[in-house]
Amino acid sequence: MEAAFAGALAGGEFEAWYQPKFDPAADRIVGAEALVRWRKPDGSMVSTGAFIPLFEKDGLVIRRDEYIFRQVCDLQARRLAAGQEILPISVNMSRMALHRADVVAAYRAIVDEYRIPISCVPIEITESSALSSLQIQDLVKRLKDAGFALHMDDFGSGYSSLTSLSMLPFDVIKLDKSLTDTLNTVKGQTIVSHMIDIIHALGMRVVAEGVEDAEQNAYLRSRGCDAIQGYFYSKPLSEEGFRALEQKNLTKNHDVDA
Ligand code: G
Ligand code: MN
């Protein structure tokens, strides 16, 4: 599997797919998250559930993350050249990046190489390891100093702690799907509603992940959640699918304005 993975990386078999983020109040696309997908030369897709956990422990993940980052910078550069609106597209950075001393400089150099605004490629990091929290703190600060917008991924799951909200300079907090899943209970609503207030009071924005139905969406919208990501609006899409959806969205908004 490891050899297959290295071969796939070299062979360009990894693709960035895009899951849109929507502003629930304005009902329009405000950004996207790039997610890795593996397409075999025969055209079949390898299930993400099957290969992501396998390589989370391996250094190959660092190269995969950088590859996807490059794909996203390339897409943003093409949008810029075409005079299109540049919506931010966030990329995931694995904790494995902690083992690469030059990761911040390398990412910054890629942004410069593609001549894109650094604000259009936010970085998502999971603050999930109590043991390495000092190292995470250092990485997050260095990314921030380099100019990157930072999104805390999967907040509310695993080892993510409330302390990190005050300690780390994130711009956006992404509420984990496990929190969204509790919205069918009054207790779950109470926690999420107050989390949104805390995050706003700290000067950060909130994205809810894994929103799958209209009730969850309506509640989050009523509580002022800044953006929604999940199957309710859209699954991750190929670049082509994402651009088509965006086009439809623009047309829709244009109709409303007219
Ligand atoms: O760790 P992170 O939150 O970056 O993972 C995102 C993953 O969650 C992607 O693989 C994506 O396909 C999946 N995902 C996104 N939205 C939904 C959703 O509404 N429901 C479920 N079950 N999975 C989702
Ligand atoms: Mn993510």
Tab-separated table of N, CA and C in Angstrom, residues 159-253:
chain	number	residue	atom	x	y	z
A	159	TYR	N	-9.439	15.339	21.409
A	159	TYR	CA	-8.770	16.029	22.505
A	159	TYR	C	-8.807	17.545	22.381
A	160	SER	N	-9.577	18.083	21.421
A	160	SER	CA	-9.581	19.538	21.275
A	160	SER	C	-10.109	20.157	22.569
A	161	SER	N	-9.462	21.223	23.017
A	161	SER	CA	-9.834	21.779	24.307
A	161	SER	C	-10.255	23.234	24.204
A	162	LEU	N	-11.054	23.665	25.160
A	162	LEU	CA	-11.491	25.055	25.212
A	162	LEU	C	-10.299	25.985	25.365
A	163	THR	N	-9.264	25.508	26.058
A	163	THR	CA	-8.066	26.325	26.262
A	163	THR	C	-7.494	26.822	24.936
A	164	SER	N	-7.558	25.950	23.931
A	164	SER	CA	-6.944	26.320	22.655
A	164	SER	C	-7.633	27.539	22.037
A	165	LEU	N	-8.911	27.760	22.385
A	165	LEU	CA	-9.624	28.904	21.813
A	165	LEU	C	-8.983	30.226	22.236
A	166	SER	N	-8.466	30.266	23.450
A	166	SER	CA	-7.854	31.522	23.901
A	166	SER	C	-6.348	31.557	23.646
A	167	MET	N	-5.755	30.379	23.450
A	167	MET	CA	-4.293	30.315	23.308
A	167	MET	C	-3.808	30.459	21.870
A	168	LEU	N	-4.656	30.074	20.923
A	168	LEU	CA	-4.168	29.972	19.555
A	168	LEU	C	-4.848	30.996	18.637
A	169	PRO	N	-4.060	31.653	17.771
A	169	PRO	CA	-4.602	32.736	16.942
A	169	PRO	C	-5.327	32.267	15.687
A	170	PHE	N	-6.393	31.485	15.861
A	170	PHE	CA	-7.173	31.043	14.706
A	170	PHE	C	-8.143	32.142	14.271
A	171	ASP	N	-8.500	32.125	12.996
A	171	ASP	CA	-9.475	33.078	12.454
A	171	ASP	C	-10.875	32.485	12.436
A	172	VAL	N	-10.916	31.155	12.259
A	172	VAL	CA	-12.191	30.457	12.098
A	172	VAL	C	-12.135	29.175	12.916
A	173	ILE	N	-13.248	28.846	13.572
A	173	ILE	CA	-13.356	27.569	14.272
A	173	ILE	C	-14.393	26.722	13.540
A	174	LYS	N	-14.008	25.502	13.193
A	174	LYS	CA	-14.942	24.595	12.534
A	174	LYS	C	-15.496	23.612	13.563
A	175	LEU	N	-16.791	23.696	13.795
A	175	LEU	CA	-17.429	22.788	14.743
A	175	LEU	C	-17.537	21.414	14.103
A	176	ASP	N	-17.033	20.426	14.821
A	176	ASP	CA	-17.007	19.066	14.289
A	176	ASP	C	-18.416	18.515	14.064
A	177	LYS	N	-18.498	17.608	13.102
A	177	LYS	CA	-19.774	16.955	12.780
A	177	LYS	C	-20.426	16.338	14.030
A	178	SER	N	-19.604	15.864	14.971
A	178	SER	CA	-20.194	15.246	16.164
A	178	SER	C	-21.018	16.269	16.956
A	179	LEU	N	-20.652	17.542	16.913
A	179	LEU	CA	-21.469	18.582	17.566
A	179	LEU	C	-22.731	18.848	16.761
A	180	THR	N	-22.573	18.950	15.452
A	180	THR	CA	-23.740	19.172	14.576
A	180	THR	C	-24.761	18.046	14.778
A	181	ASP	N	-24.246	16.818	14.961
A	181	ASP	CA	-25.126	15.661	15.141
A	181	ASP	C	-25.981	15.745	16.410
A	182	THR	N	-25.580	16.595	17.372
A	182	THR	CA	-26.362	16.694	18.622
A	182	THR	C	-27.479	17.731	18.528
A	183	LEU	N	-27.606	18.387	17.385
A	183	LEU	CA	-28.574	19.483	17.278
A	183	LEU	C	-30.032	19.036	17.335
A	184	ASN	N	-30.267	17.725	17.309
A	184	ASN	CA	-31.645	17.248	17.451
A	184	ASN	C	-32.041	17.136	18.920
A	185	THR	N	-31.164	17.557	19.836
A	185	THR	CA	-31.514	17.574	21.262
A	185	THR	C	-31.387	18.995	21.803
A	186	VAL	N	-32.162	19.311	22.821
A	186	VAL	CA	-32.110	20.655	23.414
A	186	VAL	C	-30.734	20.908	24.026
A	187	LYS	N	-30.150	19.894	24.659
A	187	LYS	CA	-28.824	20.069	25.252
A	187	LYS	C	-27.776	20.354	24.174
A	188	GLY	N	-27.884	19.607	23.081
A	188	GLY	CA	-26.951	19.824	21.971
A	188	GLY	C	-27.073	21.229	21.417
A	189	GLN	N	-28.312	21.688	21.258
A	189	GLN	CA	-28.540	23.049	20.763
A	189	GLN	C	-27.940	24.075	21.714
A	190	THR	N	-28.102	23.831	23.011
A	190	THR	CA	-27.596	24.778	24.008
A	190	THR	C	-26.081	24.899	23.901
A	191	ILE	N	-25.402	23.763	23.788
A	191	ILE	CA	-23.943	23.792	23.685
A	191	ILE	C	-23.500	24.510	22.415
A	192	VAL	N	-24.093	24.142	21.297
A	192	VAL	CA	-23.671	24.730	20.020
A	192	VAL	C	-23.961	26.235	19.997
A	193	SER	N	-25.136	26.608	20.457
A	193	SER	CA	-25.512	28.015	20.469
A	193	SER	C	-24.522	28.847	21.297
A	194	HIS	N	-24.163	28.330	22.476
A	194	HIS	CA	-23.211	29.064	23.324
A	194	HIS	C	-21.795	29.021	22.752
A	195	MET	N	-21.454	27.913	22.090
A	195	MET	CA	-20.134	27.850	21.439
A	195	MET	C	-20.028	28.947	20.384
A	196	ILE	N	-21.100	29.121	19.609
A	196	ILE	CA	-21.088	30.156	18.575
A	196	ILE	C	-20.871	31.521	19.221
A	197	ASP	N	-21.580	31.761	20.335
A	197	ASP	CA	-21.432	33.049	21.029
A	197	ASP	C	-20.014	33.249	21.568
A	198	ILE	N	-19.449	32.199	22.156
A	198	ILE	CA	-18.081	32.298	22.702
A	198	ILE	C	-17.097	32.619	21.574
A	199	ILE	N	-17.215	31.884	20.481
A	199	ILE	CA	-16.278	32.059	19.364
A	199	ILE	C	-16.403	33.466	18.779
A	200	HIS	N	-17.634	33.942	18.637
A	200	HIS	CA	-17.840	35.311	18.147
A	200	HIS	C	-17.280	36.333	19.126
A	201	ALA	N	-17.507	36.102	20.413
A	201	ALA	CA	-17.015	37.053	21.424
A	201	ALA	C	-15.491	37.122	21.409
A	202	LEU	N	-14.861	36.034	20.981
A	202	LEU	CA	-13.393	36.006	20.899
A	202	LEU	C	-12.899	36.560	19.566
A	203	GLY	N	-13.833	37.023	18.737
A	203	GLY	CA	-13.446	37.673	17.476
A	203	GLY	C	-13.162	36.705	16.334
A	204	MET	N	-13.691	35.483	16.448
A	204	MET	CA	-13.466	34.493	15.388
A	204	MET	C	-14.805	34.145	14.726
A	205	ARG	N	-14.724	33.526	13.545
A	205	ARG	CA	-15.929	33.087	12.844
A	205	ARG	C	-16.146	31.588	13.049
A	206	VAL	N	-17.380	31.132	12.778
A	206	VAL	CA	-17.746	29.726	13.005
A	206	VAL	C	-18.242	29.075	11.719
A	207	VAL	N	-17.699	27.903	11.452
A	207	VAL	CA	-18.208	27.073	10.357
A	207	VAL	C	-18.706	25.770	10.983
A	208	ALA	N	-19.927	25.362	10.658
A	208	ALA	CA	-20.427	24.077	11.157
A	208	ALA	C	-20.211	23.016	10.087
A	209	GLU	N	-19.622	21.884	10.504
A	209	GLU	CA	-19.316	20.795	9.570
A	209	GLU	C	-20.383	19.704	9.644
A	210	GLY	N	-20.513	18.975	8.577
A	210	GLY	CA	-21.372	17.788	8.575
A	210	GLY	C	-22.845	18.103	8.734
A	211	VAL	N	-23.284	19.250	8.199
A	211	VAL	CA	-24.699	19.613	8.259
A	211	VAL	C	-25.438	18.822	7.183
A	212	GLU	N	-26.361	17.990	7.623
A	212	GLU	CA	-27.000	17.073	6.683
A	212	GLU	C	-28.482	17.329	6.465
A	213	ASP	N	-29.134	18.102	7.345
A	213	ASP	CA	-30.576	18.307	7.092
A	213	ASP	C	-31.019	19.743	7.341
A	214	ALA	N	-32.250	20.003	6.902
A	214	ALA	CA	-32.811	21.359	6.925
A	214	ALA	C	-32.972	21.889	8.355
A	215	GLU	N	-33.276	20.986	9.311
A	215	GLU	CA	-33.466	21.426	10.698
A	215	GLU	C	-32.148	21.942	11.280
A	216	GLN	N	-31.070	21.170	11.049
A	216	GLN	CA	-29.755	21.606	11.533
A	216	GLN	C	-29.396	22.945	10.906
A	217	ASN	N	-29.624	23.040	9.620
A	217	ASN	CA	-29.294	24.264	8.891
A	217	ASN	C	-30.075	25.467	9.439
A	218	ALA	N	-31.387	25.268	9.658
A	218	ALA	CA	-32.238	26.362	10.144
A	218	ALA	C	-31.782	26.810	11.531
A	219	TYR	N	-31.445	25.836	12.383
A	219	TYR	CA	-31.019	26.204	13.731
A	219	TYR	C	-29.709	27.003	13.688
A	220	LEU	N	-28.752	26.490	12.957
A	220	LEU	CA	-27.445	27.164	12.884
A	220	LEU	C	-27.594	28.565	12.294
A	221	ARG	N	-28.435	28.676	11.303
A	221	ARG	CA	-28.690	29.982	10.693
A	221	ARG	C	-29.289	30.934	11.727
A	222	SER	N	-30.262	30.426	12.505
A	222	SER	CA	-30.929	31.283	13.495
A	222	SER	C	-29.965	31.722	14.595
A	223	ARG	N	-28.915	30.929	14.846
A	223	ARG	CA	-27.942	31.275	15.888
A	223	ARG	C	-26.767	32.075	15.347
A	224	GLY	N	-26.813	32.432	14.086
A	224	GLY	CA	-25.773	33.308	13.531
A	224	GLY	C	-24.496	32.605	13.114
A	225	CYS	N	-24.571	31.279	12.894
A	225	CYS	CA	-23.394	30.547	12.411
A	225	CYS	C	-22.977	31.127	11.048
A	226	ASP	N	-21.677	31.424	10.890
A	226	ASP	CA	-21.227	32.167	9.707
A	226	ASP	C	-21.258	31.345	8.426
A	227	ALA	N	-20.949	30.066	8.546
A	227	ALA	CA	-20.954	29.235	7.346
A	227	ALA	C	-21.292	27.793	7.697
A	228	ILE	N	-21.815	27.111	6.698
A	228	ILE	CA	-22.294	25.740	6.830
A	228	ILE	C	-21.584	24.898	5.784
A	229	GLN	N	-21.118	23.718	6.216
A	229	GLN	CA	-20.511	22.797	5.266
A	229	GLN	C	-21.147	21.437	5.529
A	230	GLY	N	-21.515	20.736	4.479
A	230	GLY	CA	-22.106	19.421	4.703
A	230	GLY	C	-23.001	19.014	3.569
A	231	TYR	N	-23.444	17.745	3.640
A	231	TYR	CA	-24.206	17.178	2.536
A	231	TYR	C	-25.517	17.919	2.287
A	232	PHE	N	-26.042	18.627	3.304
A	232	PHE	CA	-27.287	19.367	3.097
A	232	PHE	C	-27.130	20.328	1.913
A	233	TYR	N	-25.988	20.997	1.840
A	233	TYR	CA	-25.743	21.903	0.713
A	233	TYR	C	-25.042	21.188	-0.429
A	234	SER	N	-23.966	20.498	-0.107
A	234	SER	CA	-23.212	19.833	-1.173
A	234	SER	C	-22.181	18.858	-0.641
A	235	LYS	N	-22.042	17.738	-1.336
A	235	LYS	CA	-20.926	16.827	-1.084
A	235	LYS	C	-19.673	17.431	-1.700
A	236	PRO	N	-18.493	16.881	-1.393
A	236	PRO	CA	-17.292	17.341	-2.112
A	236	PRO	C	-17.471	17.080	-3.606
A	237	LEU	N	-17.045	18.032	-4.425
A	237	LEU	CA	-17.231	17.959	-5.873
A	237	LEU	C	-15.887	18.010	-6.596
A	238	SER	N	-15.846	17.421	-7.777
A	238	SER	CA	-14.665	17.576	-8.621
A	238	SER	C	-14.557	19.061	-8.971
A	239	GLU	N	-13.396	19.458	-9.471
A	239	GLU	CA	-13.223	20.875	-9.823
A	239	GLU	C	-14.314	21.329	-10.794
A	240	GLU	N	-14.593	20.475	-11.759
A	240	GLU	CA	-15.613	20.784	-12.756
A	240	GLU	C	-16.989	20.969	-12.101
A	241	GLY	N	-17.320	20.043	-11.204
A	241	GLY	CA	-18.606	20.110	-10.508
A	241	GLY	C	-18.708	21.339	-9.633
A	242	PHE	N	-17.599	21.662	-8.964
A	242	PHE	CA	-17.574	22.823	-8.084
A	242	PHE	C	-17.784	24.106	-8.877
A	243	ARG	N	-17.101	24.205	-10.000
A	243	ARG	CA	-17.221	25.435	-10.800
A	243	ARG	C	-18.623	25.561	-11.390
A	244	ALA	N	-19.242	24.421	-11.736
A	244	ALA	CA	-20.607	24.454	-12.271
A	244	ALA	C	-21.592	24.925	-11.197
A	245	LEU	N	-21.416	24.405	-9.974
A	245	LEU	CA	-22.302	24.805	-8.870
A	245	LEU	C	-22.155	26.292	-8.576
A	246	GLU	N	-20.912	26.740	-8.603
A	246	GLU	CA	-20.622	28.144	-8.338
A	246	GLU	C	-21.316	29.035	-9.372
A	247	GLN	N	-21.252	28.602	-10.605
A	247	GLN	CA	-21.854	29.355	-11.697
A	247	GLN	C	-23.355	29.467	-11.497
A	248	LYS	N	-23.971	28.336	-11.095
A	248	LYS	CA	-25.410	28.297	-10.837
A	248	LYS	C	-25.750	29.269	-9.704
A	249	ASN	N	-24.883	29.258	-8.675
A	249	ASN	CA	-25.077	30.125	-7.506
A	249	ASN	C	-25.018	31.592	-7.885
A	250	LEU	N	-24.062	31.926	-8.746
A	250	LEU	CA	-23.900	33.315	-9.180
A	250	LEU	C	-25.132	33.756	-9.967
A	251	THR	N	-25.605	32.867	-10.836
A	251	THR	CA	-26.777	33.180	-11.651
A	251	THR	C	-27.980	33.405	-10.742
A	252	LYS	N	-28.110	32.505	-9.736
A	252	LYS	CA	-29.234	32.604	-8.805
A	252	LYS	C	-29.198	33.951	-8.090
A	253	ASN	N	-28.002	34.320	-7.585
A	253	ASN	CA	-27.880	35.581	-6.863
A	253	ASN	C	-28.154	36.763	-7.777
